[in-house]
PDB file of C-alpha atoms in Angstrom:
ATOM      1  CA  MET A  73      70.926  40.132  77.677  1.00 92.00           C
ATOM      2  CA  ILE A  74      74.449  39.632  79.012  1.00 96.00           C
ATOM      3  CA  LYS A  75      77.090  42.245  78.298  1.00 97.00           C
ATOM      4  CA  LEU A  76      80.734  42.330  79.402  1.00 98.00           C
ATOM      5  CA  GLU A  77      82.572  45.621  79.839  1.00 97.00           C
ATOM      6  CA  LYS A  78      85.755  47.002  81.338  1.00 97.00           C
ATOM      7  CA  LEU A  79      85.098  48.373  84.807  1.00 96.00           C
ATOM      8  CA  ASN A  80      84.477  52.116  84.787  1.00 95.00           C
ATOM      9  CA  ALA A  81      84.073  54.613  87.626  1.00 95.00           C
ATOM     10  CA  ALA A  82      80.284  54.598  87.347  1.00 95.00           C
ATOM     11  CA  ASP A  83      80.180  50.840  88.115  1.00 96.00           C
ATOM     12  CA  ILE A  84      82.442  50.804  91.198  1.00 96.00           C
ATOM     13  CA  ALA A  85      79.619  51.338  93.728  1.00 96.00           C
ATOM     14  CA  LYS A  86      77.585  48.606  92.028  1.00 96.00           C
ATOM     15  CA  VAL A  87      80.521  46.200  92.174  1.00 96.00           C
ATOM     16  CA  ARG A  88      80.992  46.970  95.892  1.00 95.00           C
ATOM     17  CA  SER A  89      77.416  45.792  96.464  1.00 94.00           C
ATOM     18  CA  ILE A  90      78.005  42.386  94.840  1.00 95.00           C
ATOM     19  CA  ALA A  91      77.360  39.728  97.472  1.00 92.00           C
ATOM     20  CA  VAL A  92      79.455  36.571  97.580  1.00 89.00           C
ATOM     21  CA  ARG A  93      77.998  33.560  99.374  1.00 89.00           C
ATOM     22  CA  ASP A  94      79.957  32.551 102.475  1.00 88.00           C
ATOM     23  CA  ASP A  95      80.775  29.137 100.993  1.00 85.00           C
ATOM     24  CA  GLN A  96      82.196  30.785  97.832  1.00 87.00           C
ATOM     25  CA  VAL A  97      84.447  33.435  99.406  1.00 86.00           C
ATOM     26  CA  LYS A  98      87.306  30.936  99.782  1.00 82.00           C
ATOM     27  CA  PHE A  99      87.203  30.376  96.008  1.00 83.00           C
ATOM     28  CA  VAL A 100      86.738  33.916  94.637  1.00 85.00           C
ATOM     29  CA  GLY A 101      87.215  36.392  97.484  1.00 87.00           C
ATOM     30  CA  THR A 102      84.995  39.406  98.018  1.00 89.00           C
ATOM     31  CA  ALA A 103      83.962  42.322  95.819  1.00 91.00           C
ATOM     32  CA  LYS A 104      86.143  44.596  97.971  1.00 91.00           C
ATOM     33  CA  GLU A 105      89.172  42.359  97.308  1.00 91.00           C
ATOM     34  CA  PHE A 106      88.296  42.318  93.602  1.00 93.00           C
ATOM     35  CA  LEU A 107      88.408  46.122  93.436  1.00 93.00           C
ATOM     36  CA  ALA A 108      91.687  46.271  95.376  1.00 91.00           C
ATOM     37  CA  ASP A 109      93.517  44.136  92.794  1.00 85.00           C
ATOM     38  CA  SER A 110      93.766  46.603  89.928  1.00 76.00           C
ATOM     39  CA  ASN A 111      97.135  47.068  88.244  1.00 86.00           C
ATOM     40  CA  GLU A 112      98.631  47.166  84.762  1.00 92.00           C
ATOM     41  CA  ALA A 113      98.506  43.385  84.402  1.00 95.00           C
ATOM     42  CA  THR A 114      95.133  42.773  86.058  1.00 96.00           C
ATOM     43  CA  HIS A 115      92.200  44.150  84.099  1.00 96.00           C
ATOM     44  CA  LEU A 116      88.876  44.461  85.934  1.00 96.00           C
ATOM     45  CA  HIS A 117      85.604  43.824  84.095  1.00 97.00           C
ATOM     46  CA  VAL A 118      81.896  43.779  84.921  1.00 98.00           C
ATOM     47  CA  ILE A 119      79.102  41.450  83.876  1.00 98.00           C
ATOM     48  CA  LYS A 120      75.801  43.168  83.148  1.00 97.00           C
ATOM     49  CA  HIS A 121      72.376  41.625  82.675  1.00 97.00           C
ATOM     50  CA  ASN A 122      69.835  44.018  81.210  1.00 95.00           C
ATOM     51  CA  ASP A 123      72.257  46.882  81.976  1.00 94.00           C
ATOM     52  CA  GLN A 124      72.489  45.972  85.686  1.00 96.00           C
ATOM     53  CA  VAL A 125      75.819  44.844  87.188  1.00 97.00           C
ATOM     54  CA  VAL A 126      75.401  41.210  88.257  1.00 97.00           C
ATOM     55  CA  GLY A 127      79.032  40.148  88.452  1.00 96.00           C
ATOM     56  CA  CYS A 128      82.675  40.817  87.760  1.00 96.00           C
ATOM     57  CA  PHE A 129      85.883  39.121  86.678  1.00 96.00           C
ATOM     58  CA  LYS A 130      89.582  39.763  86.117  1.00 96.00           C
ATOM     59  CA  ILE A 131      91.739  39.144  83.088  1.00 97.00           C
ATOM     60  CA  ASP A 132      95.359  38.683  84.145  1.00 97.00           C
ATOM     61  CA  ILE A 133      97.709  39.332  81.231  1.00 97.00           C
ATOM     62  CA  ALA A 134     100.721  38.279  83.351  1.00 96.00           C
ATOM     63  CA  TYR A 135      99.125  34.952  84.376  1.00 97.00           C
ATOM     64  CA  ALA A 136     101.882  32.911  82.696  1.00 96.00           C
ATOM     65  CA  ASP A 137     104.467  34.561  84.951  1.00 95.00           C
ATOM     66  CA  GLY A 138     102.906  33.002  88.051  1.00 93.00           C
ATOM     67  CA  TYR A 139     101.631  29.646  86.815  1.00 94.00           C
ATOM     68  CA  ASP A 140     103.851  27.031  85.162  1.00 94.00           C
ATOM     69  CA  PHE A 141     100.910  25.316  83.466  1.00 96.00           C
ATOM     70  CA  CYS A 142     100.026  28.492  81.545  1.00 95.00           C
ATOM     71  CA  THR A 143     101.679  28.581  78.126  1.00 94.00           C
ATOM     72  CA  GLU A 144     103.859  31.579  77.387  1.00 93.00           C
ATOM     73  CA  GLY A 145     101.911  34.573  76.147  1.00 94.00           C
ATOM     74  CA  SER A 146      98.574  33.275  77.436  1.00 97.00           C
ATOM     75  CA  ILE A 147      96.311  35.054  79.907  1.00 98.00           C
ATOM     76  CA  GLY A 148      94.256  34.018  82.916  1.00 97.00           C
ATOM     77  CA  LEU A 149      90.672  34.368  84.080  1.00 97.00           C
ATOM     78  CA  ARG A 150      90.478  35.095  87.794  1.00 94.00           C
ATOM     79  CA  THR A 151      87.850  36.018  90.389  1.00 92.00           C
ATOM     80  CA  PHE A 152      84.767  35.281  88.296  1.00 94.00           C
ATOM     81  CA  ILE A 153      81.859  36.327  90.521  1.00 93.00           C
ATOM     82  CA  ILE A 154      78.109  36.292  89.984  1.00 94.00           C
ATOM     83  CA  ASP A 155      76.179  38.138  92.701  1.00 95.00           C
ATOM     84  CA  ALA A 156      74.689  35.677  95.197  1.00 92.00           C
ATOM     85  CA  LYS A 157      71.190  37.060  94.567  1.00 94.00           C
ATOM     86  CA  GLN A 158      71.570  36.367  90.821  1.00 93.00           C
ATOM     87  CA  GLN A 159      72.844  32.795  91.016  1.00 90.00           C
ATOM     88  CA  GLY A 160      70.791  29.851  89.826  1.00 88.00           C
ATOM     89  CA  LYS A 161      69.390  31.743  86.823  1.00 92.00           C
ATOM     90  CA  GLY A 162      71.939  30.562  84.256  1.00 90.00           C
ATOM     91  CA  LEU A 163      73.703  33.931  84.205  1.00 93.00           C
ATOM     92  CA  GLY A 164      77.096  32.400  85.001  1.00 91.00           C
ATOM     93  CA  THR A 165      77.025  30.113  81.978  1.00 91.00           C
ATOM     94  CA  LEU A 166      75.711  32.922  79.764  1.00 94.00           C
ATOM     95  CA  ALA A 167      78.476  35.234  81.001  1.00 95.00           C
ATOM     96  CA  VAL A 168      81.186  32.637  80.336  1.00 94.00           C
ATOM     97  CA  LYS A 169      79.792  32.074  76.834  1.00 94.00           C
ATOM     98  CA  ALA A 170      79.812  35.859  76.293  1.00 96.00           C
ATOM     99  CA  LEU A 171      83.437  35.856  77.401  1.00 96.00           C
ATOM    100  CA  PHE A 172      84.582  34.084  74.240  1.00 95.00           C
ATOM    101  CA  PRO A 173      83.629  36.771  71.686  1.00 96.00           C
ATOM    102  CA  TYR A 174      84.682  39.416  74.226  1.00 97.00           C
ATOM    103  CA  LEU A 175      88.160  37.884  74.362  1.00 97.00           C
ATOM    104  CA  LYS A 176      88.335  37.660  70.571  1.00 95.00           C
ATOM    105  CA  GLU A 177      87.540  41.380  70.392  1.00 96.00           C
ATOM    106  CA  ASN A 178      89.626  42.675  73.313  1.00 97.00           C
ATOM    107  CA  TYR A 179      92.428  40.122  73.803  1.00 97.00           C
ATOM    108  CA  ALA A 180      92.974  38.755  70.282  1.00 95.00           C
ATOM    109  CA  ASN A 181      96.769  39.021  70.611  1.00 95.00           C
ATOM    110  CA  TYR A 182      96.793  36.305  73.261  1.00 97.00           C
ATOM    111  CA  PRO A 183      96.631  32.660  72.126  1.00 96.00           C
ATOM    112  CA  ARG A 184      94.832  31.090  75.083  1.00 97.00           C
ATOM    113  CA  ILE A 185      93.096  31.827  78.373  1.00 97.00           C
ATOM    114  CA  TYR A 186      93.490  29.607  81.430  1.00 98.00           C
ATOM    115  CA  LEU A 187      91.633  29.337  84.706  1.00 97.00           C
ATOM    116  CA  THR A 188      91.684  27.133  87.742  1.00 96.00           C
ATOM    117  CA  VAL A 189      88.551  25.991  89.510  1.00 94.00           C
ATOM    118  CA  ASN A 190      88.573  24.308  92.875  1.00 93.00           C
ATOM    119  CA  THR A 191      87.694  20.609  92.939  1.00 94.00           C
ATOM    120  CA  LYS A 192      85.295  21.438  95.804  1.00 90.00           C
ATOM    121  CA  ASN A 193      83.388  23.852  93.570  1.00 89.00           C
ATOM    122  CA  PRO A 194      81.520  21.552  91.157  1.00 91.00           C
ATOM    123  CA  ALA A 195      78.938  24.207  90.202  1.00 87.00           C
ATOM    124  CA  ALA A 196      81.658  26.516  88.858  1.00 90.00           C
ATOM    125  CA  TYR A 197      83.429  23.628  87.131  1.00 94.00           C
ATOM    126  CA  THR A 198      80.187  22.600  85.381  1.00 92.00           C
ATOM    127  CA  CYS A 199      79.517  26.211  84.385  1.00 90.00           C
ATOM    128  CA  TYR A 200      82.929  26.584  82.725  1.00 94.00           C
ATOM    129  CA  GLN A 201      82.660  23.174  81.051  1.00 94.00           C
ATOM    130  CA  LYS A 202      79.123  23.804  79.716  1.00 90.00           C
ATOM    131  CA  ALA A 203      80.203  27.169  78.348  1.00 90.00           C
ATOM    132  CA  GLY A 204      83.137  25.694  76.399  1.00 93.00           C
ATOM    133  CA  PHE A 205      86.290  25.607  78.527  1.00 96.00           C
ATOM    134  CA  HIS A 206      88.416  22.460  78.180  1.00 96.00           C
ATOM    135  CA  GLU A 207      90.002  20.434  80.977  1.00 95.00           C
ATOM    136  CA  THR A 208      93.775  19.881  80.753  1.00 95.00           C
ATOM    137  CA  GLY A 209      93.520  16.703  82.822  1.00 94.00           C
ATOM    138  CA  GLU A 210      95.990  18.119  85.347  1.00 95.00           C
ATOM    139  CA  GLN A 211      95.475  19.820  88.688  1.00 95.00           C
ATOM    140  CA  TYR A 212      96.995  22.923  90.210  1.00 95.00           C
ATOM    141  CA  LEU A 213      97.990  22.145  93.788  1.00 93.00           C
ATOM    142  CA  GLY A 214      99.154  25.595  94.917  1.00 86.00           C
ATOM    143  CA  GLY A 215      95.744  27.055  95.779  1.00 78.00           C
ATOM    144  CA  ALA A 216      94.956  28.076  99.338  1.00 79.00           C
ATOM    145  CA  ALA A 217      91.583  26.266  99.226  1.00 78.00           C
ATOM    146  CA  GLY A 218      92.922  22.956  97.878  1.00 86.00           C
ATOM    147  CA  PRO A 219      93.408  21.210  94.502  1.00 94.00           C
ATOM    148  CA  GLN A 220      92.061  22.892  91.397  1.00 95.00           C
ATOM    149  CA  HIS A 221      91.165  21.747  87.901  1.00 96.00           C
ATOM    150  CA  ILE A 222      93.120  23.529  85.159  1.00 97.00           C
ATOM    151  CA  MET A 223      90.961  24.611  82.243  1.00 97.00           C
ATOM    152  CA  TYR A 224      91.620  26.583  79.063  1.00 97.00           C
ATOM    153  CA  TRP A 225      90.072  28.007  75.917  1.00 96.00           C
ATOM    154  CA  ASP A 226      91.887  28.907  72.697  1.00 96.00           C
ATOM    155  CA  ILE A 227      91.371  32.577  71.834  1.00 95.00           C
ATOM    156  CA  GLN A 228      93.168  32.350  68.512  1.00 88.00           C
ATOM    157  CA  GLY A 229      91.805  29.895  65.990  1.00 67.00           C
ATOM    158  CA  SER A 230      88.416  29.505  67.635  1.00 46.00           C
ATOM    159  CA  GLU A 231      86.145  30.977  64.979  1.00 45.00           C
ATOM    160  CA  ARG A 232      84.023  27.841  64.971  1.00 40.00           C
ATOM    161  CA  LEU A 233      82.400  28.952  68.234  1.00 38.00           C
ATOM    162  CA  PHE A 234      80.959  32.066  66.616  1.00 38.00           C
ATOM    163  CA  LYS A 235      79.176  30.442  63.680  1.00 36.00           C
ATOM    164  CA  ARG A 236      76.184  29.392  65.783  1.00 31.00           C
TER     165      ARG A 236
END
């Protein structure tokens, strides 16, 4: 069972042990960098599978301030990491699907969530698409690792996803 939670002190050591594959570091960074980026606008969260930390992600409530494609008042998903040892088991897609009700519960005041995914990272793109994110059809060209697809999901008005 996948569960998403805000990062708490008890999970910090477990997050530090999350391994990122060498070929993925350029896209998501490291667990150490993830933990260093905590501030009022960047909320850190963990992904648990059967009560074990298997990943982490950030919700950036100031995302629209830094990205022109992000509609005013919307938020951003950043640094979505599944531990290298846990990849290939479908946990990424399950975690992204779990994100939708989590956002409805914890970020209901925000209309939409955006993310960018590198065009050289087709596995992540497929994961987000299979889970329910939509492609804008545009690319973000300001990323250090090259062009990125811009994707979004509507937080408000998305009840249809929860009737399954």
